Amino acid sequence: MNDFLLPPASEAAACGIRRRRLIASAGALWLGSLATGPALAQSDWPGGKIITWVVPYPPGGSTDVLGRNVAQRLGTALGTNVIVDNKAGATGTIGAAFVAKAAPDGTTLLGTSIGPQAIAPHLMGKLPYDPIAGFEPVVTIGTIPHILVVGVSQPFQTVADLVAAAKAQPGQLAFASGGNGTILQMQGELLQQQTGARFIHVPYKGDTPALQDTLAGQVQFMFAPVAAALPHVQAGKLRALAVTSAARLRALPAVPTMGEVGMKDFVVEQWQAVFAPAKTPAAVVQRLNREINNALKDPAVVALADKLGVTLVGGTPKQLGDLQRADSAKWAKVIQDGNIKAE
């Protein structure tokens, strides 16, 4: 048993040895914390820097409202602040140009839509940015289908009625849009090209005044975002002739798709997405993609998107890049074939 007990004369010495060992271990841990503390802080992406989320439109639109909610959750996930900066003007190209020139470090993002990234560049000539080469796709936020609507005072009951009237009176019927270079204008142009009818395009400064004049009968029709048009359709103030989605909308089960009324390749949805400046590191893009995808699953974001008429999408950066290139080619052809110019 004495093999396992220290003799009394050695006990004090042994205690001293134990104390020195404990002190040495504590010191090593303290020095280790000094060494690893900064390393841990540096690994916290994006290093505590404020992120600027640029919306190239005025406050209050769906791109802005939904973007702010996603940005807030992105900031929480990354442990930093995300500031939304509205840089409106020139059909969204001012904000896009700002982000294209920003440092490619993940601290400046573009929360935008199809217009500045796939339509306006083909209308506006030379821009201070390349909509494809100037950005790294991050993630698709969602898509918005549209409804071809006419005021209830108009005689048109179907798309065929509208087209027949336009052919009988070339250049007499007008359609409204939220502005030159918008997806709303492009759908009217596509309808002309597919049917041979001729309409007058009346651009407004935003979707709301365009919809108001459609309601008032100042213009004959427009392609309107579903969230904006649906309450008026349900109230009997607008007549829905068709929807631009691939399938009928649950909210309007009796309204046919454009495909069902004979318009081929007329699936048109406005998308919202996030881009970073070109050459942003792949690891940063992937982290942003992951956190935004997570934000899109948040029940509050899902509820807001439903209210705004946005179908949340998510997905990979590659999927957004493929979508952008496909739509850019599609609308470039429509613009070229129609000899459409920015007004």
Short mmCIF file of C-alpha atoms in Angstrom, two decimals:
data_model
loop_
_atom_site.label_atom_id
_atom_site.label_comp_id
_atom_site.label_asym_id
_atom_site.label_seq_id
_atom_site.Cartn_x
_atom_site.Cartn_y
_atom_site.Cartn_z
CA MET A 1 0.00 0.00 0.00
CA ASN A 2 2.96 2.34 0.70
CA ASP A 3 3.77 2.05 -3.02
CA PHE A 4 0.74 4.36 -3.57
CA LEU A 5 1.38 6.89 -0.77
CA LEU A 6 3.96 9.66 -0.62
CA PRO A 7 6.13 9.58 2.48
CA PRO A 8 5.45 12.48 4.85
CA ALA A 9 8.79 14.13 4.11
CA SER A 10 7.99 14.33 0.40
CA GLU A 11 4.37 15.54 0.66
CA ALA A 12 5.17 19.29 0.79
CA ALA A 13 7.49 18.98 -2.16
CA ALA A 14 4.84 17.13 -4.16
CA CYS A 15 2.25 19.83 -3.44
CA GLY A 16 4.67 22.44 -4.69
CA ILE A 17 5.19 20.52 -7.88
CA ARG A 18 1.42 20.27 -8.41
CA ARG A 19 0.98 24.03 -7.83
CA ARG A 20 3.70 24.87 -10.34
CA ARG A 21 2.13 22.57 -12.90
CA LEU A 22 -1.31 24.15 -12.42
CA ILE A 23 0.16 27.65 -12.75
CA ALA A 24 2.02 26.64 -15.90
CA SER A 25 -1.12 25.09 -17.40
CA ALA A 26 -3.19 28.19 -16.60
CA GLY A 27 -0.57 30.41 -18.17
CA ALA A 28 -0.51 28.29 -21.29
CA LEU A 29 -4.28 28.50 -21.58
CA TRP A 30 -4.19 32.29 -21.14
CA LEU A 31 -1.46 32.70 -23.76
CA GLY A 32 -3.40 30.37 -26.02
CA SER A 33 -6.50 32.51 -25.67
CA LEU A 34 -4.48 35.57 -26.65
CA ALA A 35 -3.26 33.76 -29.73
CA THR A 36 -6.58 32.26 -30.80
CA GLY A 37 -8.86 35.18 -29.87
CA PRO A 38 -7.89 37.42 -32.83
CA ALA A 39 -7.90 34.39 -35.13
CA LEU A 40 -11.47 33.58 -34.15
CA ALA A 41 -12.51 37.20 -34.65
CA GLN A 42 -10.91 37.27 -38.08
CA SER A 43 -12.78 34.12 -39.09
CA ASP A 44 -16.15 35.70 -38.29
CA TRP A 45 -17.24 36.55 -41.87
CA PRO A 46 -17.47 39.33 -43.02
CA GLY A 47 -15.16 40.57 -40.30
CA GLY A 48 -17.78 42.75 -38.63
CA LYS A 49 -17.91 45.17 -41.56
CA ILE A 50 -21.24 46.74 -42.41
CA ILE A 51 -22.84 45.33 -45.56
CA THR A 52 -24.62 47.68 -47.95
CA TRP A 53 -27.59 46.16 -49.76
CA VAL A 54 -28.32 48.43 -52.73
CA VAL A 55 -31.88 48.55 -54.06
CA PRO A 56 -31.93 50.40 -57.42
CA TYR A 57 -35.53 51.55 -56.94
CA PRO A 58 -37.40 53.95 -54.64
CA PRO A 59 -38.54 52.69 -51.22
CA GLY A 60 -41.88 50.91 -50.95
CA GLY A 61 -41.83 48.58 -53.96
CA SER A 62 -41.76 44.81 -53.64
CA THR A 63 -38.03 44.61 -54.41
CA ASP A 64 -37.36 47.08 -51.61
CA VAL A 65 -39.81 45.70 -49.04
CA LEU A 66 -38.84 42.05 -49.48
CA GLY A 67 -35.17 42.92 -49.80
CA ARG A 68 -35.18 44.75 -46.46
CA ASN A 69 -36.62 41.72 -44.70
CA VAL A 70 -34.10 39.34 -46.23
CA ALA A 71 -31.25 41.79 -45.54
CA GLN A 72 -32.19 41.99 -41.87
CA ARG A 73 -31.99 38.22 -41.50
CA LEU A 74 -28.75 38.08 -43.45
CA GLY A 75 -27.20 40.54 -41.00
CA THR A 76 -28.34 38.45 -38.04
CA ALA A 77 -26.90 35.28 -39.59
CA LEU A 78 -23.55 36.95 -40.29
CA GLY A 79 -23.34 38.83 -37.01
CA THR A 80 -23.17 42.24 -38.64
CA ASN A 81 -25.38 45.11 -39.81
CA VAL A 82 -26.87 45.21 -43.31
CA ILE A 83 -27.86 48.69 -44.43
CA VAL A 84 -30.36 49.03 -47.29
CA ASP A 85 -29.47 51.91 -49.63
CA ASN A 86 -32.00 52.99 -52.26
CA LYS A 87 -30.15 54.26 -55.33
CA ALA A 88 -33.01 54.77 -57.76
CA GLY A 89 -32.97 56.10 -61.31
CA ALA A 90 -32.45 55.22 -64.96
CA THR A 91 -34.58 52.06 -64.79
CA GLY A 92 -32.45 50.65 -62.01
CA THR A 93 -29.13 51.04 -63.78
CA ILE A 94 -27.72 53.71 -61.42
CA GLY A 95 -27.76 51.36 -58.47
CA ALA A 96 -26.43 48.50 -60.58
CA ALA A 97 -23.52 50.62 -61.78
CA PHE A 98 -22.67 51.57 -58.19
CA VAL A 99 -22.44 47.94 -57.10
CA ALA A 100 -20.47 46.89 -60.18
CA LYS A 101 -17.74 49.36 -59.18
CA ALA A 102 -17.69 48.39 -55.50
CA ALA A 103 -14.97 46.35 -53.84
CA PRO A 104 -15.52 42.62 -54.48
CA ASP A 105 -15.40 41.61 -50.83
CA GLY A 106 -19.03 40.80 -50.04
CA THR A 107 -19.77 44.09 -48.29
CA THR A 108 -21.75 45.61 -51.17
CA LEU A 109 -24.67 43.69 -52.69
CA LEU A 110 -27.28 44.45 -55.34
CA GLY A 111 -30.86 43.45 -54.55
CA THR A 112 -32.43 44.02 -57.93
CA SER A 113 -34.83 42.69 -60.55
CA ILE A 114 -34.86 41.55 -64.15
CA GLY A 115 -34.95 45.08 -65.62
CA PRO A 116 -31.42 46.40 -64.96
CA GLN A 117 -29.82 42.98 -65.40
CA ALA A 118 -31.52 41.58 -68.51
CA ILE A 119 -33.61 44.25 -70.28
CA ALA A 120 -32.37 47.82 -69.87
CA PRO A 121 -28.83 47.07 -71.13
CA HIS A 122 -30.28 46.22 -74.55
CA LEU A 123 -32.34 49.41 -74.63
CA MET A 124 -30.01 52.02 -73.25
CA GLY A 125 -26.92 51.57 -75.34
CA LYS A 126 -23.59 51.62 -73.54
CA LEU A 127 -23.87 51.37 -69.77
CA PRO A 128 -21.12 51.90 -67.18
CA TYR A 129 -21.35 48.22 -66.27
CA ASP A 130 -21.69 44.83 -67.91
CA PRO A 131 -24.86 43.19 -66.52
CA ILE A 132 -23.32 39.73 -66.75
CA ALA A 133 -19.54 40.06 -66.60
CA GLY A 134 -19.73 42.83 -64.01
CA PHE A 135 -21.39 40.69 -61.32
CA GLU A 136 -21.30 37.41 -59.47
CA PRO A 137 -24.78 35.87 -59.22
CA VAL A 138 -25.64 35.06 -55.61
CA VAL A 139 -29.23 33.83 -55.41
CA THR A 140 -32.70 34.26 -56.89
CA ILE A 141 -35.08 35.71 -54.32
CA GLY A 142 -38.31 34.99 -56.17
CA THR A 143 -40.51 35.51 -59.19
CA ILE A 144 -43.64 37.55 -59.85
CA PRO A 145 -46.20 36.53 -62.48
CA HIS A 146 -48.30 39.15 -64.23
CA ILE A 147 -51.90 39.53 -65.29
CA LEU A 148 -53.09 41.02 -68.56
CA VAL A 149 -55.86 43.33 -67.34
CA VAL A 150 -58.32 45.77 -68.87
CA GLY A 151 -60.68 48.18 -67.17
CA VAL A 152 -64.23 46.90 -66.79
CA SER A 153 -65.43 49.68 -69.08
CA GLN A 154 -63.44 48.15 -71.95
CA PRO A 155 -65.35 45.82 -74.30
CA PHE A 156 -62.66 43.11 -74.42
CA GLN A 157 -63.59 39.81 -72.80
CA THR A 158 -60.64 37.77 -74.07
CA VAL A 159 -57.10 38.23 -75.36
CA ALA A 160 -58.44 37.39 -78.82
CA ASP A 161 -60.91 40.29 -78.55
CA LEU A 162 -58.12 42.68 -77.65
CA VAL A 163 -55.86 41.53 -80.46
CA ALA A 164 -58.67 41.66 -83.04
CA ALA A 165 -59.53 45.23 -82.04
CA ALA A 166 -55.90 46.28 -82.26
CA LYS A 167 -55.58 44.78 -85.74
CA ALA A 168 -58.73 46.58 -86.83
CA GLN A 169 -57.37 49.87 -85.43
CA PRO A 170 -53.57 49.72 -85.78
CA GLY A 171 -51.81 52.06 -83.39
CA GLN A 172 -55.01 53.18 -81.68
CA LEU A 173 -55.12 51.00 -78.56
CA ALA A 174 -52.70 51.86 -75.77
CA PHE A 175 -51.04 49.79 -73.08
CA ALA A 176 -49.48 51.15 -69.90
CA SER A 177 -46.26 50.16 -68.19
CA GLY A 178 -44.29 51.26 -65.17
CA GLY A 179 -41.63 52.79 -67.38
CA ASN A 180 -39.35 52.30 -70.35
CA GLY A 181 -37.25 49.18 -70.17
CA THR A 182 -39.46 47.44 -67.62
CA ILE A 183 -40.70 43.89 -67.90
CA LEU A 184 -44.23 45.33 -68.16
CA GLN A 185 -43.31 47.11 -71.38
CA MET A 186 -41.55 44.05 -72.77
CA GLN A 187 -44.67 41.92 -72.41
CA GLY A 188 -46.70 44.40 -74.46
CA GLU A 189 -43.98 44.38 -77.09
CA LEU A 190 -43.89 40.59 -77.12
CA LEU A 191 -47.67 40.49 -77.58
CA GLN A 192 -47.34 42.73 -80.62
CA GLN A 193 -44.64 40.56 -82.16
CA GLN A 194 -46.51 37.32 -81.61
CA THR A 195 -49.84 38.57 -82.96
CA GLY A 196 -48.95 41.25 -85.50
CA ALA A 197 -51.14 43.75 -83.68
CA ARG A 198 -49.91 47.32 -83.17
CA PHE A 199 -50.34 49.11 -79.86
CA ILE A 200 -49.20 52.43 -78.39
CA HIS A 201 -46.88 52.13 -75.40
CA VAL A 202 -47.58 54.66 -72.63
CA PRO A 203 -44.81 54.58 -69.98
CA TYR A 204 -45.48 55.86 -66.46
CA LYS A 205 -43.20 56.62 -63.55
CA GLY A 206 -44.00 53.41 -61.73
CA ASP A 207 -46.53 50.60 -61.78
CA THR A 208 -49.04 52.37 -59.53
CA PRO A 209 -49.88 55.33 -61.80
CA ALA A 210 -49.96 52.97 -64.78
CA LEU A 211 -52.49 50.80 -62.99
CA GLN A 212 -54.55 53.82 -61.95
CA ASP A 213 -54.94 54.97 -65.55
CA THR A 214 -55.82 51.43 -66.62
CA LEU A 215 -58.53 51.40 -63.97
CA ALA A 216 -59.77 54.78 -65.19
CA GLY A 217 -59.87 53.67 -68.83
CA GLN A 218 -57.22 56.17 -69.96
CA VAL A 219 -55.34 53.26 -71.52
CA GLN A 220 -56.86 50.03 -72.77
CA PHE A 221 -54.73 47.44 -70.97
CA MET A 222 -51.52 46.58 -69.17
CA PHE A 223 -49.57 43.64 -67.86
CA ALA A 224 -49.68 44.21 -64.11
CA PRO A 225 -47.91 42.46 -61.21
CA VAL A 226 -50.31 40.02 -59.62
CA ALA A 227 -50.21 41.56 -56.14
CA ALA A 228 -51.07 45.01 -57.48
CA ALA A 229 -53.83 43.89 -59.85
CA LEU A 230 -55.47 41.09 -57.88
CA PRO A 231 -57.46 43.22 -55.40
CA HIS A 232 -58.94 45.25 -58.27
CA VAL A 233 -59.79 42.08 -60.20
CA GLN A 234 -61.46 40.58 -57.17
CA ALA A 235 -63.36 43.84 -56.57
CA GLY A 236 -64.69 43.80 -60.14
CA LYS A 237 -62.80 46.94 -61.18
CA LEU A 238 -60.42 45.20 -63.56
CA ARG A 239 -61.03 42.29 -65.90
CA ALA A 240 -58.29 39.67 -66.06
CA LEU A 241 -57.83 38.24 -69.56
CA ALA A 242 -54.82 35.97 -68.95
CA VAL A 243 -51.86 35.32 -66.67
CA THR A 244 -48.23 35.07 -67.75
CA SER A 245 -47.28 32.19 -65.47
CA ALA A 246 -46.77 28.63 -66.69
CA ALA A 247 -49.85 27.45 -64.77
CA ARG A 248 -53.05 29.13 -63.66
CA LEU A 249 -52.89 31.08 -60.43
CA ARG A 250 -54.60 29.64 -57.37
CA ALA A 251 -56.16 33.03 -56.70
CA LEU A 252 -57.61 33.19 -60.23
CA PRO A 253 -58.40 29.62 -61.25
CA ALA A 254 -60.81 30.68 -64.02
CA VAL A 255 -58.27 32.93 -65.77
CA PRO A 256 -56.28 31.13 -68.50
CA THR A 257 -52.54 31.36 -69.06
CA MET A 258 -51.17 33.14 -72.11
CA GLY A 259 -50.18 29.72 -73.41
CA GLU A 260 -53.73 28.48 -73.12
CA VAL A 261 -55.01 31.35 -75.26
CA GLY A 262 -52.55 30.55 -78.01
CA MET A 263 -49.49 32.64 -77.12
CA LYS A 264 -46.45 30.37 -77.44
CA ASP A 265 -43.37 30.95 -75.27
CA PHE A 266 -45.19 33.61 -73.27
CA VAL A 267 -44.22 32.47 -69.79
CA VAL A 268 -42.97 35.75 -68.36
CA GLU A 269 -42.16 36.30 -64.72
CA GLN A 270 -40.33 39.21 -63.17
CA TRP A 271 -37.55 37.94 -60.94
CA GLN A 272 -35.82 39.48 -57.97
CA ALA A 273 -32.27 38.45 -57.16
CA VAL A 274 -29.04 39.30 -55.38
CA PHE A 275 -25.74 39.97 -57.11
CA ALA A 276 -22.24 40.82 -55.85
CA PRO A 277 -19.48 42.64 -57.75
CA ALA A 278 -17.46 40.53 -60.17
CA LYS A 279 -14.47 38.71 -58.65
CA THR A 280 -16.08 38.40 -55.24
CA PRO A 281 -14.45 35.25 -53.80
CA ALA A 282 -16.40 32.05 -54.34
CA ALA A 283 -16.39 31.27 -50.62
CA VAL A 284 -18.04 34.61 -49.88
CA VAL A 285 -20.65 34.09 -52.60
CA GLN A 286 -21.43 30.62 -51.25
CA ARG A 287 -21.80 31.91 -47.69
CA LEU A 288 -24.16 34.66 -48.86
CA ASN A 289 -26.10 32.14 -50.91
CA ARG A 290 -26.48 29.79 -47.97
CA GLU A 291 -27.62 32.44 -45.52
CA ILE A 292 -30.10 34.04 -47.94
CA ASN A 293 -31.53 30.65 -48.82
CA ASN A 294 -32.05 30.10 -45.10
CA ALA A 295 -33.73 33.50 -44.80
CA LEU A 296 -36.17 32.57 -47.56
CA LYS A 297 -37.42 29.71 -45.38
CA ASP A 298 -38.30 32.02 -42.50
CA PRO A 299 -42.11 31.89 -41.97
CA ALA A 300 -42.28 35.69 -41.72
CA VAL A 301 -40.48 36.08 -45.06
CA VAL A 302 -42.73 33.46 -46.65
CA ALA A 303 -45.83 35.28 -45.40
CA LEU A 304 -44.56 38.64 -46.66
CA ALA A 305 -43.68 37.20 -50.07
CA ASP A 306 -47.17 35.73 -50.36
CA LYS A 307 -48.66 39.13 -49.56
CA LEU A 308 -46.47 40.76 -52.21
CA GLY A 309 -47.32 38.14 -54.83
CA VAL A 310 -43.77 36.81 -54.94
CA THR A 311 -43.05 33.12 -55.34
CA LEU A 312 -39.85 32.47 -53.38
CA VAL A 313 -37.23 30.53 -55.32
CA GLY A 314 -33.74 30.41 -53.79
CA GLY A 315 -31.30 27.99 -55.40
CA THR A 316 -27.68 28.19 -56.47
CA PRO A 317 -25.63 31.03 -57.95
CA LYS A 318 -25.38 29.03 -61.18
CA GLN A 319 -29.14 28.78 -61.48
CA LEU A 320 -29.44 32.56 -61.19
CA GLY A 321 -26.69 33.04 -63.77
CA ASP A 322 -28.43 30.70 -66.20
CA LEU A 323 -31.75 32.50 -65.67
CA GLN A 324 -30.18 35.90 -66.25
CA ARG A 325 -28.44 34.84 -69.45
CA ALA A 326 -31.57 33.17 -70.84
CA ASP A 327 -33.76 36.21 -70.15
CA SER A 328 -31.13 38.60 -71.44
CA ALA A 329 -31.03 36.73 -74.76
CA LYS A 330 -34.83 36.54 -74.92
CA TRP A 331 -35.44 40.25 -74.37
CA ALA A 332 -32.51 41.27 -76.55
CA LYS A 333 -34.25 39.54 -79.45
CA VAL A 334 -37.60 41.17 -78.68
CA ILE A 335 -35.96 44.59 -78.49
CA GLN A 336 -34.01 44.06 -81.72
CA ASP A 337 -36.93 42.60 -83.66
CA GLY A 338 -39.19 45.43 -82.54
CA ASN A 339 -36.53 48.10 -83.09
CA ILE A 340 -37.40 49.32 -79.60
CA LYS A 341 -35.52 52.36 -78.34
CA ALA A 342 -35.31 53.92 -74.92
CA GLU A 343 -37.69 56.89 -74.96
#
